[in-house]
Amino acid sequence: MRVPRKVVCGYWKDEQAQKQIAVWARVAAGVADAKNVRCLMFGMNMNNVAVTDGDRVEFEQRLGYHVDYYPVSSLMEYFKKVTDAEADALVEEYKKEYTIKIDESGEEVYWEKVKNAAKAEIALRRVLKDEGATAFTTNFDDLGDADINDPNFVGFDQIPGLASQRLMAEGYGFGAEGDWKTACLYRTLWVIQQGMPIGCSFLEDYTLNFAGDRSSCLQSHMLEVCPMIAVDKPKLEVHFLGIGIRKQQTARLVFTSKVGRGIKATVVDLGNRFRLISQEVECIEPKPMPNLPVASALWVPQPTFEIGAGAWILAGGTHHSAFSYDITEEYWEDFAEMVGIEYVKINKDTTIANFKQELRNSEIYYMLNKALR
């Protein structure tokens, strides 16, 4: 009847059979949640970056997520109502949860920026709650009034990176630069792996380190990396950020990630279908990077840097991904089958020749499959 399904063969008391059923059950919970996810876009996509955009109507039809633009001017109405007392109370929470590290900004600027970051977090949290949203995107070129020196200025004085980091840890999907597909996928990932011990995050391919058989890819972002993957207690720091409409001293959590195996995933819109791509990676310990005051992870794509990165590019992989230490390919395969989208995986067994042939075969299958459904 051409109904996708998972078949588990084995005695129901066997550990392996139970694990397969547990994977399916977790993914089913994620798919059910996706049908109720509302993602708010605070600003649109960055500078016409096509890979972060796509057909939002088809996306909802296939995967269930609902994506809405939300005016930044309306967000600012919430921001104006946040009181100093509320912000001060949240700053006290920051002091308990993170290591306070005051550097070149100086103490006065440090606490001013941290307090304003707290106000942004309170405003974002209230909008998401009132709108019934569990995912959101931001855009560093759309943060309220443009001129921060205007005496009537109303807007964020910095990118709300600290808020994004903390909200991700609580399960809100997030995508930087208007990337609503990754925001939704991260929300599903967070739901799927509830109760698992290590963590997940939104990440971006930041820069490359060519070092022979240990060539690696640094994962980071301007600010927005989830503290769930931190190896140690995050440091709350304030540094100058020279990108976007706010070139200002900006608060953020700084840490490096845990080491060990992990998997990243992304969804791309190919025009005639959506493709889910996953890739196994090995997170390694980085050398000290004192000139990179942001959270980061360093990993080696599998099976090697050259093959892994090459296959990712061939498949149309994006620079943003939803990353997890806890789940495996089986979860993403089950997810893709449940929602009816293409799935391709990159792992230790991948070769470029075979991967190219798999992509060619998929083109034929999905062209014919539309006629069969």
XYZ file of C-alpha atoms in Angstrom:
373
model
C 0.000 0.000 0.000
C 3.097 2.200 -0.184
C 2.761 3.180 3.486
C 6.171 3.896 5.068
C 6.790 1.849 8.207
C 9.534 0.539 10.414
C 9.899 -3.211 10.861
C 11.584 -4.487 14.034
C 12.391 -8.190 14.025
C 13.336 -9.865 17.288
C 12.077 -11.080 20.633
C 10.413 -8.243 22.491
C 12.541 -8.748 25.612
C 15.826 -8.560 23.694
C 17.783 -5.353 24.249
C 18.389 -4.742 20.555
C 14.689 -5.001 19.680
C 13.802 -2.684 22.549
C 16.381 -0.138 21.408
C 14.944 -0.065 17.887
C 11.435 0.400 19.224
C 12.676 3.144 21.566
C 14.259 4.995 18.641
C 10.977 4.831 16.727
C 9.001 6.021 19.764
C 11.285 9.005 20.358
C 11.123 9.999 16.697
C 7.330 9.608 16.699
C 7.202 12.051 19.619
C 9.338 14.489 17.621
C 7.104 14.177 14.559
C 3.982 14.701 16.672
C 5.550 17.797 18.228
C 6.529 19.130 14.776
C 2.865 19.312 13.818
C 2.356 21.832 16.637
C 5.556 23.850 16.216
C 5.175 27.510 15.399
C 8.414 29.236 14.416
C 8.593 33.031 14.566
C 10.956 34.891 12.270
C 12.194 38.102 13.898
C 13.353 39.653 10.664
C 13.751 37.795 7.388
C 16.596 35.818 5.866
C 20.055 37.340 5.829
C 21.106 39.068 2.607
C 19.157 36.718 0.329
C 21.024 33.621 1.497
C 18.993 31.063 -0.446
C 20.058 28.021 1.562
C 18.345 29.409 4.684
C 15.088 29.938 2.800
C 12.687 27.708 0.888
C 9.014 26.931 0.318
C 7.389 27.471 3.701
C 3.981 26.219 2.525
C 5.435 22.941 1.249
C 7.508 22.694 4.424
C 4.345 22.780 6.527
C 2.584 20.281 4.259
C 5.445 17.786 4.457
C 6.867 18.219 7.950
C 4.141 19.978 9.903
C 6.059 23.027 11.118
C 4.384 26.417 10.768
C 6.649 29.421 10.127
C 5.461 33.026 10.549
C 7.140 36.375 10.156
C 6.860 38.410 13.364
C 7.493 42.190 13.169
C 10.535 43.335 15.100
C 8.558 46.489 15.915
C 6.076 44.330 17.835
C 8.927 42.610 19.669
C 10.176 46.069 20.680
C 6.844 46.790 22.353
C 7.562 43.880 24.683
C 11.138 45.040 25.159
C 10.038 48.529 26.286
C 7.880 47.026 29.038
C 10.691 45.027 30.679
C 11.569 46.657 34.000
C 14.997 47.179 35.502
C 13.983 45.049 38.476
C 13.097 42.119 36.211
C 16.397 42.432 34.356
C 18.372 42.692 37.621
C 16.717 39.517 38.912
C 17.707 37.629 35.755
C 21.277 38.925 35.994
C 21.444 37.399 39.472
C 20.533 34.051 37.886
C 23.359 34.530 35.393
C 25.801 35.053 38.262
C 24.801 31.701 39.779
C 24.891 29.713 36.550
C 27.994 31.050 34.798
C 31.545 32.147 35.501
C 31.712 35.945 35.377
C 34.658 37.084 33.252
C 35.212 40.809 32.730
C 37.773 41.594 30.033
C 38.485 44.569 27.800
C 34.972 46.035 28.019
C 35.513 47.116 31.627
C 33.172 46.520 34.540
C 30.708 49.344 33.854
C 30.145 48.412 30.206
C 30.144 44.707 31.091
C 27.224 44.941 33.502
C 25.343 47.386 31.260
C 25.528 44.963 28.327
C 24.677 41.938 30.459
C 21.623 43.730 31.859
C 20.449 44.754 28.386
C 20.963 41.158 27.205
C 18.750 40.049 30.096
C 16.040 42.494 28.996
C 16.200 41.060 25.471
C 15.843 37.535 26.848
C 12.795 38.489 28.904
C 11.164 40.167 25.893
C 11.844 37.235 23.570
C 10.600 34.737 26.133
C 7.332 36.632 26.603
C 6.650 36.948 22.889
C 7.264 33.249 22.313
C 4.966 32.326 25.194
C 2.179 34.699 24.163
C 2.370 33.571 20.529
C 2.507 29.855 21.380
C 5.823 29.513 19.534
C 8.522 26.919 20.270
C 11.084 28.034 17.677
C 12.414 31.325 16.367
C 14.986 32.978 14.126
C 16.836 36.272 14.362
C 18.633 38.497 11.886
C 21.568 40.667 12.931
C 20.490 43.348 10.450
C 17.016 43.784 11.981
C 17.102 44.650 15.696
C 14.769 47.638 16.035
C 15.582 51.259 15.265
C 18.751 51.541 13.228
C 20.466 54.517 14.890
C 21.572 53.546 18.388
C 22.716 57.165 19.018
C 19.246 58.583 18.373
C 17.825 59.895 21.693
C 14.505 58.219 20.799
C 16.204 54.904 20.039
C 14.072 51.823 20.741
C 15.723 48.508 19.998
C 18.208 45.884 21.081
C 21.611 47.476 21.688
C 23.231 44.145 20.731
C 22.386 40.904 18.971
C 20.348 38.777 21.416
C 22.892 35.951 21.351
C 22.857 35.220 25.072
C 19.071 34.891 24.996
C 19.266 32.537 22.021
C 21.823 30.342 23.785
C 19.718 30.044 26.914
C 16.424 29.500 25.097
C 17.961 26.690 23.029
C 18.946 24.906 26.226
C 15.294 25.004 27.275
C 14.114 23.453 24.016
C 13.275 26.412 21.825
C 14.322 25.811 18.236
C 16.713 28.434 16.920
C 18.150 29.393 13.559
C 20.506 32.301 12.977
C 20.164 34.686 10.027
C 16.519 33.777 9.468
C 17.202 30.049 9.022
C 13.755 28.704 9.860
C 14.444 25.163 8.580
C 17.291 24.650 11.053
C 15.302 26.315 13.841
C 12.495 23.803 13.352
C 14.852 20.851 12.984
C 16.676 21.794 16.202
C 13.361 21.882 18.078
C 12.594 18.348 16.858
C 16.081 17.165 17.790
C 15.660 18.565 21.309
C 12.337 16.745 21.706
C 13.709 13.454 20.358
C 16.634 13.357 22.743
C 14.906 14.415 25.946
C 16.516 12.643 28.919
C 19.685 11.787 27.032
C 22.840 12.893 28.842
C 25.185 14.842 26.571
C 23.368 17.528 24.597
C 22.576 19.194 21.284
C 23.006 22.584 19.629
C 22.553 24.766 16.584
C 25.965 25.066 14.901
C 27.591 26.615 11.835
C 30.571 25.568 9.720
C 32.868 28.407 10.774
C 36.379 27.791 9.474
C 38.677 24.929 8.458
C 41.917 23.615 9.911
C 44.037 21.711 7.399
C 46.261 19.277 9.316
C 46.649 16.095 7.296
C 44.618 13.170 8.618
C 43.413 15.365 11.515
C 42.037 18.118 9.297
C 38.964 19.467 11.005
C 36.128 21.944 10.880
C 35.538 24.527 13.587
C 31.873 24.836 14.462
C 30.737 28.070 16.033
C 28.718 31.169 15.353
C 28.890 34.815 16.235
C 27.280 33.965 19.556
C 24.504 31.397 19.363
C 25.760 27.969 20.483
C 23.765 26.024 23.056
C 25.471 25.579 26.473
C 24.133 22.012 26.691
C 27.239 20.859 24.799
C 29.753 22.736 26.981
C 32.538 20.661 28.505
C 32.911 23.041 31.474
C 30.890 25.772 33.179
C 30.341 28.488 30.539
C 31.918 31.907 31.015
C 29.712 34.974 30.625
C 31.796 37.452 28.638
C 31.315 40.772 26.840
C 33.322 41.536 23.700
C 33.035 43.793 20.679
C 31.094 42.280 17.764
C 31.792 44.005 14.466
C 29.077 42.452 12.305
C 25.473 43.357 11.621
C 23.584 46.545 12.325
C 24.865 46.665 15.925
C 28.633 46.905 16.027
C 28.721 46.936 19.791
C 30.066 45.273 22.905
C 27.914 42.153 23.160
C 27.242 39.584 25.890
C 27.658 35.877 25.197
C 28.457 32.507 26.808
C 31.932 31.254 25.898
C 32.954 27.589 26.111
C 34.326 24.675 24.124
C 32.363 21.509 23.469
C 32.668 18.009 24.815
C 34.700 15.484 22.825
C 33.340 12.286 21.288
C 31.215 11.069 18.415
C 28.285 13.104 17.222
C 25.982 13.629 14.279
C 24.907 16.789 12.469
C 21.843 17.161 10.269
C 20.257 19.709 7.984
C 17.221 20.021 5.711
C 17.534 21.537 2.237
C 14.842 22.512 -0.253
C 15.707 21.054 -3.669
C 12.716 22.605 -5.447
C 10.887 19.336 -6.084
C 11.456 17.829 -2.603
C 13.120 18.275 0.761
C 16.297 16.380 1.563
C 17.495 15.560 5.068
C 21.277 15.127 5.237
C 23.124 13.689 8.228
C 26.834 13.279 8.815
C 28.756 11.478 11.528
C 31.561 13.526 13.096
C 34.206 13.083 15.770
C 34.524 16.052 18.132
C 38.107 16.572 19.223
C 39.775 18.789 21.813
C 40.906 22.101 20.303
C 44.091 23.948 21.020
C 43.632 27.176 23.023
C 41.982 29.890 20.901
C 42.264 33.088 22.962
C 41.312 35.267 19.999
C 37.995 33.462 19.443
C 35.720 34.692 22.255
C 32.704 32.592 21.284
C 31.456 29.084 22.009
C 32.787 26.438 19.640
C 33.164 22.774 18.758
C 35.960 21.248 16.689
C 35.249 18.101 14.724
C 36.583 15.758 12.074
C 33.898 14.883 9.471
C 33.614 11.161 8.819
C 35.040 9.112 7.179
C 37.776 11.696 6.493
C 37.747 15.448 6.215
C 38.079 15.346 2.422
C 35.384 12.718 1.800
C 33.031 13.978 4.483
C 33.176 17.628 3.441
C 33.018 16.710 -0.245
C 29.938 14.522 0.200
C 28.218 17.205 2.285
C 28.737 19.741 -0.502
C 27.591 17.290 -3.197
C 24.361 16.666 -1.282
C 23.692 20.402 -0.988
C 24.453 20.558 2.721
C 24.086 23.930 4.408
C 26.463 25.891 6.630
C 23.972 25.526 9.526
C 23.118 22.262 11.242
C 21.341 20.709 14.209
C 23.975 18.738 16.121
C 23.691 15.985 18.740
C 26.062 13.792 20.722
C 23.287 11.435 21.765
C 21.365 10.206 18.721
C 22.428 8.182 15.671
C 21.597 7.866 11.982
C 18.729 5.537 12.823
C 16.803 8.412 14.394
C 17.115 10.659 11.370
C 16.302 7.815 8.991
C 13.103 7.063 10.911
C 12.232 10.774 10.982
C 12.665 11.207 7.220
C 10.550 8.140 6.530
C 7.756 9.272 8.846
C 7.471 12.716 7.236
C 8.072 11.435 3.708
C 11.234 13.258 2.677
C 14.512 12.088 1.167
C 17.309 11.024 3.516
C 21.003 10.693 2.715
C 23.699 9.877 5.263
C 27.450 10.374 5.379
C 29.420 8.101 7.670
C 32.612 6.034 8.008
C 31.556 3.817 5.075
C 30.935 6.655 2.601
C 32.901 6.873 -0.643
C 32.459 9.713 -3.099
C 31.778 7.401 -6.057
C 29.035 5.489 -4.251
C 27.586 8.666 -2.773
C 27.284 10.293 -6.207
C 25.467 7.218 -7.492
C 23.099 7.301 -4.508
C 22.213 10.907 -5.287
C 21.564 10.017 -8.944
C 19.339 7.117 -7.910
C 17.403 9.377 -5.554
C 16.674 11.829 -8.362
C 15.013 9.044 -10.355
C 13.168 7.593 -7.354
C 11.633 10.873 -6.222
C 10.631 11.817 -9.757
C 8.769 8.506 -10.130
C 7.492 8.460 -6.543
C 5.450 11.627 -7.095
C 3.505 9.790 -9.794
C 2.949 6.764 -7.562
C 1.564 8.798 -4.658
